[in-house]
PDB file of C-alpha atoms in Angstrom:
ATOM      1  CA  UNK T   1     -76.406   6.692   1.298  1.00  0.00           C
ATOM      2  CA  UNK T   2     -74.609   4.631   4.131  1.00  0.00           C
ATOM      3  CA  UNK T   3     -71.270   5.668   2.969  1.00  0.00           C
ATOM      4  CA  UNK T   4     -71.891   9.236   2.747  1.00  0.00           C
ATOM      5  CA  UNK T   5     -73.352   9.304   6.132  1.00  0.00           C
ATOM      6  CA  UNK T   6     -70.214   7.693   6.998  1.00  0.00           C
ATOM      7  CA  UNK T   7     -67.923  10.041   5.171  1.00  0.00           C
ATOM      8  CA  UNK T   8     -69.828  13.004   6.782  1.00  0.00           C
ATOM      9  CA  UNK T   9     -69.907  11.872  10.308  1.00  0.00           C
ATOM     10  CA  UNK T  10     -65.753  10.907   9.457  1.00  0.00           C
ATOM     11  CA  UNK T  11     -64.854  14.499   7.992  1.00  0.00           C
ATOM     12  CA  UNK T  12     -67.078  15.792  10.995  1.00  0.00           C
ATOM     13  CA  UNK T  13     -64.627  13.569  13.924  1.00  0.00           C
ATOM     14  CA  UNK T  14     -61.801  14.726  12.030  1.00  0.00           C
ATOM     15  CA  UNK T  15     -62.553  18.310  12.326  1.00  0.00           C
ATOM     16  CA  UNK T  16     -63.288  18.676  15.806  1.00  0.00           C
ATOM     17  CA  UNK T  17     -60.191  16.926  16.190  1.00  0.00           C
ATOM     18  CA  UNK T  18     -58.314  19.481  15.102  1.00  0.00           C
ATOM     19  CA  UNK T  19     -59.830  21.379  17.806  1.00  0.00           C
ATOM     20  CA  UNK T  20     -59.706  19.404  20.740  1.00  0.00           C
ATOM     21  CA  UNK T  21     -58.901  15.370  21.882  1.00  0.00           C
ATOM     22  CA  UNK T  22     -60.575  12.331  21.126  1.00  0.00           C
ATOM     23  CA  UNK T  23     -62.190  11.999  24.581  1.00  0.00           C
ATOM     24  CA  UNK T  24     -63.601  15.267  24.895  1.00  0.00           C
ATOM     25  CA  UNK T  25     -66.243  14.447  21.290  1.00  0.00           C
ATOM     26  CA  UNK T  26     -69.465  13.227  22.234  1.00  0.00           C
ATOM     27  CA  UNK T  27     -71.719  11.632  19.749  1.00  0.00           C
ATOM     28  CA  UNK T  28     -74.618  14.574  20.417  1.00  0.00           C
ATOM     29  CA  UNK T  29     -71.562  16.851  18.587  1.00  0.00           C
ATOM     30  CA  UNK T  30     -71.002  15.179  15.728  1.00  0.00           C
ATOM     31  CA  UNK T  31     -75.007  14.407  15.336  1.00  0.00           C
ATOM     32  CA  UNK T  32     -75.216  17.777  15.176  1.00  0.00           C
ATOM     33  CA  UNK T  33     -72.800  18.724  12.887  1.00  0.00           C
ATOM     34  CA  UNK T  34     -73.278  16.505  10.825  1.00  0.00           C
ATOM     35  CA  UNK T  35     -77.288  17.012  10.721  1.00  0.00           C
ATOM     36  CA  UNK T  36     -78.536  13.415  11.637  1.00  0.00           C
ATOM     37  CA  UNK T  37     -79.989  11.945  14.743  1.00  0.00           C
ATOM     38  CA  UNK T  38     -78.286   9.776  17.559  1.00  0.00           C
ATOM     39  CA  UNK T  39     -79.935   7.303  15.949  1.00  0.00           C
ATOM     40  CA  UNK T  40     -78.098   7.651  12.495  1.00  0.00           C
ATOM     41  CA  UNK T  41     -74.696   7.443  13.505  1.00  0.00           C
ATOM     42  CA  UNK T  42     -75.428   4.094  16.039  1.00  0.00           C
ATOM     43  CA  UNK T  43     -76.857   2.381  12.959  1.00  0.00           C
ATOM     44  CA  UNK T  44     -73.197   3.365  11.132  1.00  0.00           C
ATOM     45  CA  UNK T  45     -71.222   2.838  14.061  1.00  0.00           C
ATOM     46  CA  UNK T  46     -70.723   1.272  17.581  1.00  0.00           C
ATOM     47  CA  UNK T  47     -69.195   4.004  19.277  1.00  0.00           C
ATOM     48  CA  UNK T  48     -66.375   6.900  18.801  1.00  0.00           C
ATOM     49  CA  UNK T  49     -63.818   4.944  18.449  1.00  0.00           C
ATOM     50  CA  UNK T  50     -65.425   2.412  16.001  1.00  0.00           C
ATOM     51  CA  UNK T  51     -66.076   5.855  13.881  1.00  0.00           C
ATOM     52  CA  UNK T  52     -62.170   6.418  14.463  1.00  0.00           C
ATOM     53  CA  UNK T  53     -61.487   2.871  13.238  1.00  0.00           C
ATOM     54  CA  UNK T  54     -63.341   3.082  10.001  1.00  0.00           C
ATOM     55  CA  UNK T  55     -61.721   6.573   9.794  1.00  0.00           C
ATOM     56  CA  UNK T  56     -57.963   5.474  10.000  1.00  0.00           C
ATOM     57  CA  UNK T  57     -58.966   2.553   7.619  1.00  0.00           C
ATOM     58  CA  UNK T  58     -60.202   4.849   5.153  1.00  0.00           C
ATOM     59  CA  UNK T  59     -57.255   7.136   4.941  1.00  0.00           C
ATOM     60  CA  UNK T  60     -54.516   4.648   5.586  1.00  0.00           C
ATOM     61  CA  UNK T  61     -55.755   1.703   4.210  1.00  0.00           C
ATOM     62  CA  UNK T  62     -54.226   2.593   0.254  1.00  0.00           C
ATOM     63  CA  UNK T  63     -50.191   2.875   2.152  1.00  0.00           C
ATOM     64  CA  UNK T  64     -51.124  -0.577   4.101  1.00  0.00           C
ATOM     65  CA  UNK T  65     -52.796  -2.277   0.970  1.00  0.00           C
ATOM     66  CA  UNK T  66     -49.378  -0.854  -1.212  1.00  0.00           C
ATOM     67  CA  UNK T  67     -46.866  -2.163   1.566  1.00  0.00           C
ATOM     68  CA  UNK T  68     -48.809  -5.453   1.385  1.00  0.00           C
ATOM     69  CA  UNK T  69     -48.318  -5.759  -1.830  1.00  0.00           C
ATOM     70  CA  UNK T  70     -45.255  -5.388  -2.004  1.00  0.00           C
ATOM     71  CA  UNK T  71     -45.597  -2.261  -3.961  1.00  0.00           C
ATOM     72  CA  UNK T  72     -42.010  -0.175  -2.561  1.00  0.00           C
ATOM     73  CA  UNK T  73     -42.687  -0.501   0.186  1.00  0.00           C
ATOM     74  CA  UNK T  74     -40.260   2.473   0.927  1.00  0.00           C
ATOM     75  CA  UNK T  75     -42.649   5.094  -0.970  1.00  0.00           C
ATOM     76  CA  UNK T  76     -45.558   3.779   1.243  1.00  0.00           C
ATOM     77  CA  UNK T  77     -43.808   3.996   4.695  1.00  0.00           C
ATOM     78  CA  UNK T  78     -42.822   7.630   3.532  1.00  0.00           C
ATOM     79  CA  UNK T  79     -46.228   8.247   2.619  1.00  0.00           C
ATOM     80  CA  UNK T  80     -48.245   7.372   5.429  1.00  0.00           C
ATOM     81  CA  UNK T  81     -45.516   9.017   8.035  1.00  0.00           C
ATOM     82  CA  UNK T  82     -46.076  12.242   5.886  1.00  0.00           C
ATOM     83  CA  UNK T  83     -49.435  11.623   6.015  1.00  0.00           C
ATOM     84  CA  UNK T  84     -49.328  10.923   9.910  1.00  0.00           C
ATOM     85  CA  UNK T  85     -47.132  14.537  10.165  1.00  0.00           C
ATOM     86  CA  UNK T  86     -49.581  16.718   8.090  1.00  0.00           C
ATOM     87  CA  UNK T  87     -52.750  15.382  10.195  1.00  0.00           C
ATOM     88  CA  UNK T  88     -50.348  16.047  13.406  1.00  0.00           C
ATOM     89  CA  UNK T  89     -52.691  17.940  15.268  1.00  0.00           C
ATOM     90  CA  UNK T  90     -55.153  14.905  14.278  1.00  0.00           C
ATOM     91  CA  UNK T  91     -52.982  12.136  15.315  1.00  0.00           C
ATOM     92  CA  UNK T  92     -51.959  13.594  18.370  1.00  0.00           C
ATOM     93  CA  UNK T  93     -55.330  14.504  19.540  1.00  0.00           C
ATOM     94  CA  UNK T  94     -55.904  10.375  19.070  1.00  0.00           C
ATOM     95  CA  UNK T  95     -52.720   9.120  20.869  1.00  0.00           C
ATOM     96  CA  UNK T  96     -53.053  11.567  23.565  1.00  0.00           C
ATOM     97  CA  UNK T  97     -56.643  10.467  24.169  1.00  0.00           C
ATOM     98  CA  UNK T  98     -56.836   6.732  24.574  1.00  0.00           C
ATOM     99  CA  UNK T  99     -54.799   5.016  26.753  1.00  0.00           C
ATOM    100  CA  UNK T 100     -51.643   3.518  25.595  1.00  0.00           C
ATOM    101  CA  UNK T 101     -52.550  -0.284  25.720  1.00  0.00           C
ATOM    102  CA  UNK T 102     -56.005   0.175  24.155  1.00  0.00           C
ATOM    103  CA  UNK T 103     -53.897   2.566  21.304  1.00  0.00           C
ATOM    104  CA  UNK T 104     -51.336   0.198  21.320  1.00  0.00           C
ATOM    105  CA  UNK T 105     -53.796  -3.060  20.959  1.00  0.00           C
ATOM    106  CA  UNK T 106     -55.546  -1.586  17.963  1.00  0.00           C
ATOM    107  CA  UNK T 107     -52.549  -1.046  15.867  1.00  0.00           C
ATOM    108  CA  UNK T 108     -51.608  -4.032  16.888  1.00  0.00           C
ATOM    109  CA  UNK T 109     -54.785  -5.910  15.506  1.00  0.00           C
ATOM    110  CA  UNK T 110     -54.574  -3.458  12.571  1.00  0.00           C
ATOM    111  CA  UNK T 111     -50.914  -4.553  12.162  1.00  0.00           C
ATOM    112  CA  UNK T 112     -51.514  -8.186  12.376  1.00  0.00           C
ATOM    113  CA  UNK T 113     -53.031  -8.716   8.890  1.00  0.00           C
ATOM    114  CA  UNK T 114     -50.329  -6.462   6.877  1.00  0.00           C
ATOM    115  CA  UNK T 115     -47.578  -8.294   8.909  1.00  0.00           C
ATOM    116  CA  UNK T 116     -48.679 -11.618   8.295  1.00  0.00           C
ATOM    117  CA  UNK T 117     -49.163 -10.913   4.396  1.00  0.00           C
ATOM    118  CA  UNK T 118     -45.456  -9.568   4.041  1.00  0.00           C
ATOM    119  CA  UNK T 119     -44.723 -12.697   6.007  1.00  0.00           C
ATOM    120  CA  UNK T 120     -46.558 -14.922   3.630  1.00  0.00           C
ATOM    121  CA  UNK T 121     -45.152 -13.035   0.491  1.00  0.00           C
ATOM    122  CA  UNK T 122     -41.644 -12.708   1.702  1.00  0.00           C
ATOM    123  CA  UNK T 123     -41.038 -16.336   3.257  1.00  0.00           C
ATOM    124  CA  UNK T 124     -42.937 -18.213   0.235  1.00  0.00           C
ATOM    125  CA  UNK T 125     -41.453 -21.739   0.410  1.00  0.00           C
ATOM    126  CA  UNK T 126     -39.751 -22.007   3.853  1.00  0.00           C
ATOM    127  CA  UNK T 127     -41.973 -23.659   6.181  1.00  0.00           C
ATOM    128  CA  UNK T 128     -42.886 -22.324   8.975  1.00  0.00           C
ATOM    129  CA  UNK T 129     -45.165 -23.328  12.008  1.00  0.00           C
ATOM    130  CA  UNK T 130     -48.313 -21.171  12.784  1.00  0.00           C
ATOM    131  CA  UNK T 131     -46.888 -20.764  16.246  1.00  0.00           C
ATOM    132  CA  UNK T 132     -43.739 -19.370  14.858  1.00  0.00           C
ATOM    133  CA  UNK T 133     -45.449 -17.320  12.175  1.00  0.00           C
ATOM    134  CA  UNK T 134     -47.451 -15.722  14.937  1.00  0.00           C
ATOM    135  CA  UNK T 135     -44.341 -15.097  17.110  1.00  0.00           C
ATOM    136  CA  UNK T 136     -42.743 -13.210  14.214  1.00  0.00           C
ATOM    137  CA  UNK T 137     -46.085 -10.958  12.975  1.00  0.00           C
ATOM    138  CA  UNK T 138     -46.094  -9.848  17.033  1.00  0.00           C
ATOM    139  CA  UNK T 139     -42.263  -9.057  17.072  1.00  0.00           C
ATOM    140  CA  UNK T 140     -41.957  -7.236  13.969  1.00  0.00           C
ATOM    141  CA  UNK T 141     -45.848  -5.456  14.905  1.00  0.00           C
ATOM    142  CA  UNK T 142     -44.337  -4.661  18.272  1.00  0.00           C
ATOM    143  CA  UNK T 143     -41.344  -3.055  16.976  1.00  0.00           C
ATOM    144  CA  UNK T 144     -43.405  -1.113  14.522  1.00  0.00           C
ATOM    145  CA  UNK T 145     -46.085  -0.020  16.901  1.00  0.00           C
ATOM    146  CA  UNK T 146     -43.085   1.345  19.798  1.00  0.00           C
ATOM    147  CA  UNK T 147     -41.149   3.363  16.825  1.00  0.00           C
ATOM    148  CA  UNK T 148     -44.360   4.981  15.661  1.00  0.00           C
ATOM    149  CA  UNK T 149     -45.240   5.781  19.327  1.00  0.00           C
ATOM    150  CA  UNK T 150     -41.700   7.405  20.131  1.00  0.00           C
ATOM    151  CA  UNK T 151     -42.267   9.269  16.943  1.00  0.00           C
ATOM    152  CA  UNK T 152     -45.677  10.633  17.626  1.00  0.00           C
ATOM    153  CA  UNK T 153     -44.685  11.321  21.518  1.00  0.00           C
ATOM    154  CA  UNK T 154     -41.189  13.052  19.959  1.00  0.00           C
ATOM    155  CA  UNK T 155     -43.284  15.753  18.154  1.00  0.00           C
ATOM    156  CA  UNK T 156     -42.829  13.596  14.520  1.00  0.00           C
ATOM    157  CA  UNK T 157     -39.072  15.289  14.666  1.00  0.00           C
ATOM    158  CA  UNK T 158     -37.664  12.918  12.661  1.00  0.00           C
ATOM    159  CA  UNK T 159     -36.366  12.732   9.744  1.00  0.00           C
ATOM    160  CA  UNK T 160     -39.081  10.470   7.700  1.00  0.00           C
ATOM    161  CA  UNK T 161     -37.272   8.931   5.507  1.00  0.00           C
ATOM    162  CA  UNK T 162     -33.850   8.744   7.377  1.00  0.00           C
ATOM    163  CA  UNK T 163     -36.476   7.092  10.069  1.00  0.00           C
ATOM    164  CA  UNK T 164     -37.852   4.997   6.970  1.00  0.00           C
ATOM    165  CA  UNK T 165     -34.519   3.918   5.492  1.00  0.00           C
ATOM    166  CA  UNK T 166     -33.376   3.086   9.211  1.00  0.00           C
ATOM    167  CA  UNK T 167     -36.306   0.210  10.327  1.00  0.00           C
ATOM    168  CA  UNK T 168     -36.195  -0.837   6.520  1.00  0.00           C
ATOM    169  CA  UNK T 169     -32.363  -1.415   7.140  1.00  0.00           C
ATOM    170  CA  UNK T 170     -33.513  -3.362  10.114  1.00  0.00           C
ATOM    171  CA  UNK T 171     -36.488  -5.178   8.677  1.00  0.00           C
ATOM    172  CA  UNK T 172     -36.194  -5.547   4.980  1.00  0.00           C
ATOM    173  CA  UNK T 173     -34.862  -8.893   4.005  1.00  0.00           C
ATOM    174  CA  UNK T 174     -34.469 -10.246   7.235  1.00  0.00           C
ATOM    175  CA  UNK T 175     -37.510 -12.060   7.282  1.00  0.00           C
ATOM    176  CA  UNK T 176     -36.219 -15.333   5.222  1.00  0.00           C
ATOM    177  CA  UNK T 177     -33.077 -15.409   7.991  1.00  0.00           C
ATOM    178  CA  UNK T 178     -35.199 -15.111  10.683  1.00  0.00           C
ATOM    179  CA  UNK T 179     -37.508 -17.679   9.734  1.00  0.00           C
ATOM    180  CA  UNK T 180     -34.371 -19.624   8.858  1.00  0.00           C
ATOM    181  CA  UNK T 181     -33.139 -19.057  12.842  1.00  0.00           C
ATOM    182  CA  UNK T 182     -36.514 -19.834  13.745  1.00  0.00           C
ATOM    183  CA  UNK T 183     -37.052 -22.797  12.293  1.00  0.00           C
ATOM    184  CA  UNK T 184     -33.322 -24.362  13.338  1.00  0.00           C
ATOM    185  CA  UNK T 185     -33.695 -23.303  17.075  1.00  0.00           C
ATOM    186  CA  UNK T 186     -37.150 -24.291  17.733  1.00  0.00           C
ATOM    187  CA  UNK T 187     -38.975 -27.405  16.806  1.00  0.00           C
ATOM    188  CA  UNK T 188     -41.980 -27.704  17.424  1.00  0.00           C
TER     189      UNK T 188
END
């Protein structure tokens, strides 16, 4: 029962978003569409934007969990950009109603775990400090997190997989090197 309460109040968010921005939905609206109390969707959720949380995790979290994995990683970038482009409206409504930095801090949390995994699967048997792990997950997060913003704030324009093939051309198989660097420059 939880979960379908869940999945109504989500479809609910994510069709008033396609009418107006994030920070113009109150919680009376969704109750309301959705046919439960105040009371329902506090038990569920913490706020909006913990609704908008489990939301993104829901529809994202199969690309994340495949790019994790290892699974071409190519196919899922495409993927969730083309699923980012035909939820535009969606997305947009989102990023143009939370402040950058508290936008920018969630993916970045969001981020963290996927990054570090690649990490871990991509650098097995180099050592590498947790410091310097850390330092890498935020660079590589950071770099991810600005490109998706300049895409979103560019109207999603680009080319998605020219965009793909272009940060994979950056990122792919650079880990071990920069590890490599990493651990040769700074001792810790």
């Amino acid at each position: 029962m939880a979960k379908n309460t869940k999945l109504s109040l989500s479809t609910a968010l994510l069709e008033l978003l396609e009418a107006k921005p994030l920070d113009k939905i109150t919680v009376t609206e969704l109750v309301k569409k959705c046919g439960v109390n105040r009371q329902t969707f506090y038990y569920n959720f913490r706020d909006i934007y913990d609704l908008v949380e489990w939301t993104i995790m829901e529809d994202v979290n199969p690309f994340l969990t495949g790019v994790v994995q290892g699974k071409d990683i190519r196919r899922n970038m495409i993927a969730l950009l083309n699923f980012m482009k035909n939820n535009r409206r969606i997305i947009v409504n989102i990023a143009n109603s939370i402040s950058r930095s508290t936008l920018e801090r969630y993916e970045m949390e969001q981020l963290h775990k996927y990054i570090g995994a690649i990490i871990d699967n991509r650098a097995k048997g180099i050592p590498l400090s947790p410091e310097n792990r850390e330092f890498i997950i935020r660079a590589y997060s950071l770099g991810i997190v600005g490109l998706i913003f300049d895409w979103i704030h560019g109207d999603m324009q680009n080319d998605i997989t020219e965009f793909v093939d272009k940060f994979l051309s950056i990122a792919d198989g650079s880990l071990p090197t920069v590890i490599d660097r990493m651990n040769k420059t700074i001792k810790n």
